[in-house]
């Protein structure tokens, strides 16, 4: 297994060069309507148009492309109900490696189909952290595949950091704030490092669903905490932070703001109705946080990472 | 009232110059997934991102900007349940004129709100052609406002033609086909003229809902026909052709293909799910027609005008 290196500036730049041929440089959209509505100047980094429909393609690719030929021969495995599963399946296909994906049996239909389309083997399990890990451990034992964690992996974090790097390249270092949602913290820690290296005066603020409010507690206590309860429409943000993401977040993130599911759905509706773009609930969380606290962001220049667009159209909240 | 001039090449170029400061030059998107699925090379002109969320901003603006100062003083009126209402309200606001919009009382909530936001006066009526025209006639009598027909107006047709002109400018004259939906024929006749003037070897093919199949009959008989029945999700395409749109279509359109509502919804789902963009049912009609007849368009370069993105998220067909 390759060595994981802490994502320094150079590590993130190298990750960017490594994945660039396989990703889209997604556009940054603005909206006069949403600017007027929020009182801020907003720059949306459209990772809903990224390969596989989400930023996770970046981290998955960087991890897979970092593996040795010997590692790739035995394949790659991970567990994920969502975008990371697609990211690993997509990345594996790019390098001609086998992907073994453990998915909870209640995963969204559209995500299962997508993983299958990338040619991955899917093993289903019940949706508990223990069952997922057990299924992956079994696959590693049987195949020798390399396990790539969805977020607690420096290679994944370095890959996710490239979204904010592109946003900063595009909009410039005059951004006052970059916002991202937080689940396991892969995107948030990468975003925070990208801001630190490439636009040091830009602060990083996260949005988190009230129904998965572990990161805000961890941010306060300095330890990995569990959410008091888990029930939210933002199904990409359910997991607690990891041992690698928490320290980066503690050091480089200014604040974590929580929002209710009603606020998430209202923000999602704005993105769909006013900007005519399909964004998944998790991707609407930062905008929901900004609107909830708009007096605090008044007249500022805010970059927002729209994380993904993989929604089950049969189960919309409207 | 200003004189309406047949949309020659020069008239369309002048319309384009006239409206350019007030419209978006919308992007042309491609999708490897939809190319693979259709067997053709597709270029989507994203008029769902146009001002007011639909191409109708073009025609409305060209008509309003063509009026004399004296005309503008008395205001502008039209009847529309949808995007033309917003287009006229938006255009009137740009020139500081009053807009009086007659809307059927069962118009989508989101469209009524949008018209109101542009500062227009709304008069509601029952949803019959007679009641609409009567309400407009009354407004013209009371206010002296100029009536701008949603499609049977050369200034409107010249404005709509600019969408296909931009598509041709962007993709080049190597396009084999340009596709647009047909309702009253404003967009289709404009598109057909733009192709004739700016890319003569490109043919124009229309898509029409089976549940509003008047244009396909008119195309056959050479006269304005009524649809055998009107019941379709493509609520922007309900009206018959007009005396000005029919002759242009007869002379310049190759074919009109009909599609069922199931086919429209399936195409709409592809646009939303695969391209992560919000397109209204009417806008999905050409793609539905292309997929239905894909053997006929195999390996061709096809431009498709995605007409608009104004959907009521509370009433989705998924």
XYZ file of C-alpha atoms in Angstrom:
636
model
C 0.000 0.000 0.000
C 1.239 3.486 -0.833
C 2.204 5.884 1.866
C -0.275 8.644 2.658
C 1.341 12.080 2.857
C -0.200 15.065 4.668
C -1.736 17.363 2.032
C 0.809 20.159 1.812
C 0.522 22.803 -0.866
C 2.785 20.751 -3.153
C 0.816 17.554 -2.512
C -2.411 19.282 -3.528
C -0.797 20.766 -6.639
C 0.514 17.333 -7.600
C -2.938 15.812 -7.012
C -4.432 18.438 -9.293
C -1.961 17.631 -12.069
C -2.601 13.916 -11.575
C -6.386 14.062 -11.882
C -6.733 16.914 -14.386
C -6.964 14.686 -17.495
C -9.870 12.757 -15.942
C -12.022 15.509 -14.437
C -14.034 18.439 -15.719
C -12.898 21.900 -14.807
C -16.424 22.762 -13.716
C -17.753 26.265 -14.322
C -18.353 28.892 -11.651
C -21.864 30.335 -11.950
C -23.265 33.565 -10.599
C -26.900 34.572 -10.180
C -28.165 38.145 -9.929
C -31.370 36.817 -8.372
C -29.620 34.882 -5.611
C -27.235 37.784 -4.982
C -30.219 40.080 -4.459
C -31.900 37.525 -2.269
C -28.874 36.812 -0.077
C -27.363 40.303 0.029
C -23.957 38.813 -0.837
C -22.032 38.224 -4.075
C -22.132 34.483 -4.678
C -19.862 32.276 -6.778
C -21.114 28.724 -7.221
C -18.565 26.053 -8.092
C -20.690 23.565 -10.029
C -19.413 20.167 -8.961
C -22.861 18.802 -9.798
C -21.443 18.821 -13.335
C -18.298 16.994 -12.322
C -17.668 13.475 -13.661
C -19.997 11.042 -11.822
C -22.103 14.105 -10.878
C -20.140 15.042 -7.750
C -16.823 16.393 -6.426
C -16.012 12.909 -5.084
C -14.554 12.044 -8.497
C -11.579 14.220 -7.508
C -10.645 12.401 -4.313
C -11.370 8.958 -5.700
C -9.241 9.596 -8.760
C -6.341 10.997 -6.786
C -6.306 7.993 -4.480
C -6.575 5.439 -7.285
C -4.028 7.187 -9.514
C -1.595 7.200 -6.563
C -1.589 3.400 -6.303
C 1.233 1.238 -7.629
C 0.716 -1.094 -10.577
C 1.008 -3.997 -8.175
C -1.783 -2.566 -5.987
C -3.986 -1.909 -9.021
C -3.627 -5.532 -10.139
C -5.528 -6.672 -7.062
C -8.230 -4.081 -7.485
C -9.750 -1.426 -5.260
C -12.527 -1.610 -2.736
C -14.608 0.762 -0.675
C -17.950 1.093 1.051
C -20.349 3.891 0.184
C -24.040 4.379 -0.399
C -23.417 7.199 -2.725
C -21.040 9.352 -4.664
C -17.788 7.866 -3.349
C -18.901 4.478 -4.676
C -19.309 5.988 -8.134
C -16.028 7.859 -7.785
C -14.039 4.703 -7.061
C -15.853 2.734 -9.765
C -15.155 5.527 -12.254
C -11.518 5.918 -11.199
C -10.897 2.166 -11.349
C -12.247 2.032 -14.872
C -9.888 4.829 -15.961
C -6.873 2.748 -14.934
C -8.325 -0.602 -15.977
C -8.492 -1.912 -12.397
C -11.223 -3.989 -10.808
C -13.497 -2.186 -8.303
C -15.354 -4.000 -5.529
C -17.956 -1.716 -3.989
C -19.851 -2.484 -0.791
C -23.188 -0.684 -0.818
C -25.961 -0.690 1.790
C -28.995 -2.498 0.400
C -31.117 0.653 0.837
C -28.865 2.816 -1.388
C -30.633 5.050 -3.926
C -31.478 3.161 -7.118
C -29.858 5.791 -9.313
C -26.529 5.422 -7.484
C -26.532 1.612 -7.632
C -27.194 1.769 -11.376
C -24.432 4.280 -11.912
C -21.869 2.156 -10.044
C -22.913 -0.837 -12.104
C -22.546 1.150 -15.339
C -18.905 1.860 -14.502
C -18.373 -1.891 -14.463
C -17.796 -2.365 -10.723
C -18.705 -5.452 -8.700
C -21.267 -4.577 -6.044
C -21.640 -6.423 -2.734
C -24.708 -5.435 -0.766
C -24.850 -5.339 3.046
C -27.189 -4.021 5.720
C -26.684 -0.340 6.433
C -24.607 -0.303 9.628
C -21.001 0.876 9.893
C -20.035 -2.569 11.251
C -21.642 -4.518 8.393
C -20.032 -2.218 5.820
C -16.562 -2.576 7.298
C -16.961 -6.320 7.700
C -17.945 -6.715 4.054
C -14.954 -4.643 2.950
C -12.588 -6.590 5.214
C -13.856 -9.808 3.679
C -13.269 -8.474 0.155
C -9.749 -7.322 1.029
C -8.973 -10.761 2.417
C -10.399 -12.566 -0.620
C -8.945 -10.346 -3.344
C -6.058 -8.376 -1.917
C -7.825 -5.211 -3.082
C -6.753 -1.845 -1.648
C -9.356 -0.174 0.556
C -9.890 3.523 -0.090
C -11.754 5.253 2.703
C -14.404 7.786 1.581
C -12.817 10.670 3.483
C -10.298 9.680 6.155
C -7.459 9.423 3.653
C -4.946 12.155 2.805
C -5.006 11.254 -0.893
C -8.780 11.703 -0.941
C -8.529 14.978 0.974
C -5.884 16.302 -1.435
C -8.142 15.423 -4.365
C -11.169 17.161 -2.869
C -9.022 20.253 -2.235
C -8.722 20.820 -5.978
C -12.340 22.012 -6.258
C -11.690 25.011 -3.989
C -8.333 25.567 -5.699
C -10.095 25.929 -9.062
C -12.729 28.198 -7.513
C -9.964 30.458 -6.172
C -8.124 30.388 -9.505
C -11.346 31.462 -11.203
C -12.695 34.115 -8.830
C -9.401 35.303 -7.348
C -8.115 35.728 -3.832
C -10.593 38.500 -3.095
C -13.078 35.888 -1.891
C -14.056 36.664 1.693
C -15.440 33.219 2.434
C -15.547 29.750 0.901
C -18.399 27.522 2.057
C -18.726 23.758 1.877
C -20.941 21.206 3.575
C -19.499 18.807 6.120
C -20.162 15.086 6.453
C -17.027 13.041 7.095
C -15.001 16.151 6.387
C -13.077 15.129 3.268
C -14.301 18.056 1.206
C -14.260 20.501 4.103
C -10.704 19.701 5.175
C -9.504 19.831 1.566
C -11.300 23.129 1.015
C -9.802 24.582 4.194
C -6.287 23.586 3.124
C -6.800 24.987 -0.374
C -7.909 28.310 1.106
C -4.937 28.370 3.493
C -2.408 27.723 0.721
C -3.933 29.555 -2.231
C -5.950 32.416 -0.671
C -4.878 32.861 2.949
C -7.174 35.803 3.718
C -10.245 33.779 2.710
C -12.032 32.159 5.643
C -13.795 28.809 5.418
C -17.267 28.244 6.838
C -19.126 24.928 6.784
C -22.806 24.071 6.704
C -24.101 20.987 8.507
C -27.605 19.531 8.800
C -29.184 19.688 12.279
C -30.103 16.063 11.678
C -26.442 14.977 11.522
C -24.890 17.516 13.866
C -21.704 15.718 14.814
C -19.126 18.065 13.256
C -20.360 21.113 15.133
C -19.960 19.172 18.396
C -16.538 17.854 17.390
C -15.494 21.390 16.449
C -16.403 22.482 19.978
C -14.876 19.583 21.930
C -11.868 18.901 19.708
C -12.756 15.190 19.615
C -14.731 13.021 17.225
C -18.314 13.197 18.471
C -21.442 11.376 17.396
C -24.533 13.299 16.302
C -27.300 13.358 18.929
C -29.560 11.887 16.261
C -29.281 11.183 12.537
C -32.242 12.061 10.372
C -31.798 14.424 7.443
C -32.559 14.726 3.749
C -28.881 15.549 3.163
C -27.934 11.902 2.725
C -24.342 12.657 1.769
C -23.541 14.132 5.177
C -24.469 11.438 7.672
C -21.039 10.260 8.852
C -18.934 11.587 11.750
C -15.551 13.201 11.134
C -12.382 11.081 10.902
C -9.042 11.134 12.671
C -7.434 12.815 9.646
C -10.167 15.312 8.792
C -10.867 16.593 12.319
C -7.419 18.098 13.029
C -7.355 19.892 9.684
C -10.839 21.266 10.289
C -10.007 22.379 13.851
C -7.012 24.276 12.595
C -8.365 25.804 9.384
C -12.134 26.222 9.527
C -13.684 29.307 11.072
C -17.157 28.092 11.862
C -19.740 25.348 11.341
C -23.357 26.514 10.954
C -26.272 24.094 11.278
C -29.475 24.178 9.235
C -32.796 22.362 9.377
C -34.115 20.141 6.616
C -36.749 22.777 5.788
C -33.984 25.301 5.283
C -32.042 22.827 3.126
C -35.070 22.121 0.924
C -35.801 25.850 0.569
C -32.209 26.500 -0.556
C -32.350 23.544 -2.920
C -35.577 24.917 -4.387
C -33.886 28.268 -5.017
C -31.044 26.578 -6.870
C -33.438 24.527 -8.998
C -36.059 27.226 -9.602
C -33.888 30.275 -10.044
C -30.663 28.822 -11.448
C -32.290 25.885 -13.324
C -29.663 23.479 -12.070
C -30.051 20.111 -10.362
C -28.231 20.040 -7.013
C -28.577 17.322 -4.396
C -29.769 18.203 -0.882
C -26.257 17.981 0.614
C -25.098 20.504 -1.974
C -27.706 23.037 -0.881
C -26.595 23.014 2.782
C -24.040 25.869 2.563
C -26.498 28.147 0.742
C -29.096 27.329 3.395
C -26.597 28.319 6.107
C -25.720 31.535 4.301
C -29.371 32.546 3.891
C -30.095 31.731 7.527
C -27.267 34.038 8.654
C -27.342 36.500 5.824
C -26.752 39.594 7.939
C -23.367 38.101 8.805
C -22.320 37.691 5.159
C -23.782 40.949 3.864
C -21.924 42.415 0.865
C -19.197 39.765 1.098
C -17.845 37.716 -1.774
C -18.749 34.100 -1.044
C -17.640 31.004 -2.923
C -19.959 28.028 -2.497
C -19.127 24.497 -3.548
C -22.224 22.861 -5.022
C -21.122 19.343 -4.208
C -23.232 17.185 -6.473
C -26.370 16.622 -8.485
C -27.162 12.960 -8.004
C -30.741 12.926 -6.830
C -33.437 10.307 -7.144
C -36.057 12.194 -9.177
C -38.670 9.784 -7.891
C -38.097 10.991 -4.321
C -37.963 14.769 -4.494
C -38.921 16.868 -1.459
C -40.992 19.386 -3.427
C -48.210 50.887 -34.063
C -44.947 50.029 -35.799
C -44.873 48.249 -39.068
C -44.053 44.541 -38.968
C -41.425 43.558 -41.520
C -40.906 39.998 -42.779
C -37.840 38.572 -40.976
C -35.165 38.778 -43.655
C -31.563 38.039 -42.823
C -30.943 41.750 -42.148
C -34.054 42.025 -39.966
C -32.872 39.130 -37.803
C -29.365 40.590 -37.544
C -30.852 43.931 -36.508
C -33.067 42.185 -33.932
C -30.006 40.461 -32.515
C -28.140 43.755 -32.154
C -31.220 45.348 -30.582
C -31.748 42.713 -27.883
C -28.110 41.743 -27.212
C -27.625 44.130 -24.255
C -30.655 42.649 -22.486
C -30.238 38.906 -23.026
C -27.745 36.239 -22.002
C -25.699 34.607 -24.702
C -26.606 31.203 -23.314
C -24.029 28.415 -23.396
C -24.135 25.381 -25.678
C -23.706 22.174 -23.656
C -22.672 18.726 -24.809
C -23.039 15.414 -22.985
C -21.001 12.295 -23.679
C -23.706 10.236 -21.958
C -26.532 11.555 -24.117
C -24.399 11.239 -27.247
C -23.808 7.567 -26.447
C -27.461 7.068 -25.681
C -28.760 8.765 -28.829
C -26.060 7.692 -31.265
C -25.761 11.299 -32.465
C -23.562 14.260 -31.528
C -25.787 16.668 -29.621
C -25.409 20.401 -28.993
C -27.863 21.815 -26.482
C -28.582 25.545 -26.640
C -29.486 26.301 -23.025
C -32.314 28.803 -23.229
C -33.464 27.537 -19.848
C -30.731 29.892 -18.601
C -32.012 32.788 -20.671
C -33.432 35.857 -18.901
C -36.888 34.959 -17.508
C -35.855 31.300 -17.868
C -36.882 30.880 -21.501
C -36.115 31.888 -25.101
C -39.273 34.016 -25.129
C -37.250 36.889 -23.662
C -35.738 37.280 -27.138
C -38.979 37.776 -29.046
C -40.615 39.870 -26.352
C -37.622 42.179 -26.151
C -37.346 42.601 -29.890
C -41.001 43.520 -30.173
C -40.941 45.952 -27.254
C -37.647 47.565 -28.269
C -39.112 48.106 -31.758
C -41.946 50.279 -30.457
C -41.948 54.067 -30.695
C -41.685 56.242 -27.586
C -45.294 57.239 -28.130
C -46.371 53.582 -28.162
C -44.348 52.847 -25.050
C -46.043 55.673 -23.164
C -49.347 53.824 -23.333
C -47.829 50.549 -22.253
C -47.814 47.041 -23.646
C -50.267 44.209 -23.268
C -50.461 40.543 -24.065
C -52.144 37.330 -22.986
C -50.132 34.313 -21.919
C -50.204 31.683 -19.242
C -46.507 31.318 -19.337
C -43.167 32.460 -20.596
C -44.393 35.114 -23.040
C -46.094 36.868 -20.128
C -42.790 37.030 -18.284
C -40.989 38.071 -21.463
C -43.248 41.069 -22.031
C -43.189 42.034 -18.353
C -39.382 41.829 -18.372
C -39.028 43.726 -21.643
C -41.419 46.459 -20.514
C -39.410 46.963 -17.352
C -36.196 47.383 -19.367
C -37.698 50.339 -21.242
C -39.668 51.738 -18.298
C -43.028 50.994 -19.881
C -46.156 49.693 -18.207
C -47.108 46.056 -18.927
C -50.661 44.746 -18.669
C -50.693 40.965 -18.752
C -53.816 38.847 -19.153
C -53.268 35.442 -17.566
C -55.670 32.496 -17.309
C -56.636 32.010 -13.676
C -55.197 28.467 -13.742
C -51.680 29.607 -14.731
C -48.781 28.019 -12.828
C -48.122 29.806 -9.525
C -44.441 30.224 -10.298
C -45.205 32.055 -13.548
C -47.766 34.397 -11.969
C -45.259 35.292 -9.261
C -42.522 35.930 -11.796
C -44.723 38.268 -13.853
C -45.638 40.133 -10.697
C -41.971 40.464 -9.718
C -41.244 42.266 -12.972
C -43.783 44.874 -11.920
C -46.525 44.093 -14.428
C -50.261 44.521 -13.857
C -52.015 41.157 -14.109
C -55.641 40.723 -15.184
C -56.967 37.207 -14.711
C -59.504 35.574 -17.006
C -60.925 32.118 -17.581
C -58.743 29.975 -19.814
C -60.428 30.160 -23.223
C -58.994 31.877 -26.322
C -62.105 34.091 -26.456
C -61.869 35.240 -22.845
C -58.173 35.989 -23.248
C -58.653 38.070 -26.380
C -61.641 39.880 -24.892
C -59.633 40.831 -21.799
C -56.780 42.107 -23.954
C -59.173 44.072 -26.199
C -60.655 45.706 -23.115
C -57.187 46.676 -21.864
C -56.214 48.120 -25.239
C -59.392 50.173 -25.289
C -58.898 51.446 -21.735
C -55.170 52.196 -21.886
C -54.144 52.464 -25.526
C -51.525 49.794 -24.829
C -49.918 47.975 -27.771
C -50.809 44.298 -28.032
C -47.900 41.961 -28.732
C -48.982 38.533 -29.881
C -47.033 35.618 -28.379
C -45.956 34.251 -31.752
C -47.907 35.570 -34.738
C -45.753 38.690 -35.010
C -42.707 39.138 -37.258
C -40.850 41.083 -34.560
C -41.339 38.188 -32.148
C -40.296 35.652 -34.786
C -37.141 37.666 -35.595
C -36.262 37.749 -31.895
C -36.733 33.997 -31.446
C -34.534 33.408 -34.506
C -31.524 34.746 -32.602
C -31.301 31.607 -30.436
C -30.590 29.373 -33.457
C -28.304 32.047 -34.874
C -26.154 31.923 -31.728
C -26.194 28.119 -31.799
C -24.920 28.181 -35.392
C -22.297 30.818 -34.523
C -21.107 28.579 -31.692
C -21.163 25.125 -33.298
C -20.607 26.134 -36.920
C -22.399 25.429 -40.148
C -21.493 21.733 -40.010
C -24.697 21.074 -38.054
C -26.805 18.536 -39.914
C -30.029 19.330 -38.098
C -31.443 21.927 -35.727
C -34.410 20.814 -33.638
C -36.995 22.909 -31.834
C -40.437 22.224 -30.399
C -43.524 23.672 -32.031
C -46.511 25.302 -30.353
C -47.691 28.482 -32.079
C -44.571 28.306 -34.220
C -42.754 31.489 -33.176
C -39.568 29.680 -32.214
C -39.817 27.116 -35.001
C -40.311 29.672 -37.760
C -37.507 31.837 -36.371
C -35.225 28.811 -36.092
C -36.029 27.777 -39.662
C -35.216 31.243 -40.992
C -31.981 31.410 -39.002
C -30.900 28.073 -40.472
C -31.825 29.182 -43.994
C -29.831 32.421 -43.716
C -26.891 31.394 -41.582
C -26.397 27.677 -42.292
C -28.307 26.746 -45.451
C -27.266 23.081 -45.519
C -28.670 22.521 -42.015
C -32.184 21.098 -42.002
C -34.774 21.963 -39.356
C -36.896 19.303 -37.665
C -39.593 20.019 -35.071
C -40.955 17.992 -32.195
C -44.630 18.214 -31.239
C -46.634 16.512 -28.471
C -49.208 13.968 -29.638
C -51.558 15.725 -27.227
C -51.397 18.994 -29.198
C -50.870 17.656 -32.702
C -52.071 20.580 -34.752
C -48.802 21.604 -36.451
C -48.209 18.176 -37.963
C -51.699 18.350 -39.515
C -51.174 21.918 -40.713
C -47.831 20.913 -42.204
C -49.658 18.239 -44.211
C -52.689 20.291 -45.339
C -51.002 23.670 -45.717
C -53.719 25.304 -43.637
C -54.050 26.146 -39.955
C -55.565 23.050 -38.376
C -56.801 22.361 -34.845
C -55.395 19.484 -32.820
C -57.751 16.493 -32.618
C -57.467 16.823 -28.825
C -55.378 18.890 -26.426
C -53.938 17.127 -23.404
C -50.193 17.175 -22.796
C -47.643 17.887 -20.105
C -45.863 20.214 -22.563
C -47.922 23.217 -21.519
C -45.956 25.658 -23.660
C -47.049 24.007 -26.891
C -50.842 23.993 -26.768
C -51.717 26.639 -29.373
C -52.275 26.198 -33.117
C -49.974 27.844 -35.657
C -50.600 31.412 -36.832
C -51.021 33.039 -40.224
C -47.445 34.345 -40.081
C -45.727 31.262 -38.679
C -47.382 28.635 -40.900
C -46.039 29.877 -44.270
C -42.489 30.153 -42.915
C -42.712 26.643 -41.476
C -44.168 25.181 -44.681
C -41.319 26.640 -46.673
C -38.368 26.032 -44.349
C -39.003 23.065 -42.037
C -38.230 19.527 -43.145
C -40.387 17.519 -40.814
C -42.523 17.552 -37.673
C -42.252 14.482 -35.419
C -44.798 13.756 -32.707
C -44.069 12.257 -29.289
C -46.175 10.965 -26.415
C -46.144 12.445 -22.936
C -44.326 9.348 -21.662
C -41.594 9.974 -24.211
C -41.437 13.650 -23.222
C -41.108 12.806 -19.523
C -38.417 10.207 -20.256
C -36.406 12.777 -22.245
C -36.904 15.368 -19.522
C -35.653 12.871 -16.970
C -32.509 12.291 -19.028
C -31.800 16.009 -19.137
C -32.313 16.380 -15.395
C -30.601 13.175 -14.282
C -27.688 13.049 -16.686
C -27.035 16.715 -17.420
C -28.189 18.058 -14.014
C -30.144 20.854 -15.621
C -33.741 21.935 -15.120
C -35.668 21.941 -18.407
C -39.433 22.304 -18.756
C -41.461 19.567 -20.473
C -41.852 21.577 -23.696
C -38.079 21.898 -23.849
C -37.626 18.127 -23.762
C -39.877 17.495 -26.773
C -37.162 17.665 -29.480
C -34.870 15.290 -27.568
C -37.816 12.916 -27.136
C -38.412 13.010 -30.903
C -34.746 12.419 -31.617
C -34.555 9.405 -29.300
C -37.763 7.977 -30.744
C -36.292 8.141 -34.258
C -32.653 7.716 -33.414
C -31.791 5.452 -36.339
C -32.671 8.391 -38.579
C -30.257 10.785 -36.867
C -27.411 8.322 -36.336
C -23.933 9.911 -36.312
C -25.363 13.305 -37.272
C -24.545 16.605 -35.600
C -27.769 17.839 -34.029
C -28.424 21.215 -32.413
C -31.314 21.202 -29.950
C -32.888 24.307 -28.482
C -33.723 23.692 -24.832
C -36.478 26.237 -24.705
C -36.944 26.934 -21.031
C -36.640 25.863 -17.426
C -39.717 27.320 -15.761
C -41.335 24.365 -14.049
C -43.547 24.188 -11.013
C -41.436 22.009 -8.696
C -44.577 21.117 -6.799
C -46.030 19.404 -9.883
C -43.235 17.307 -11.333
C -44.031 14.206 -13.397
C -41.385 12.033 -11.736
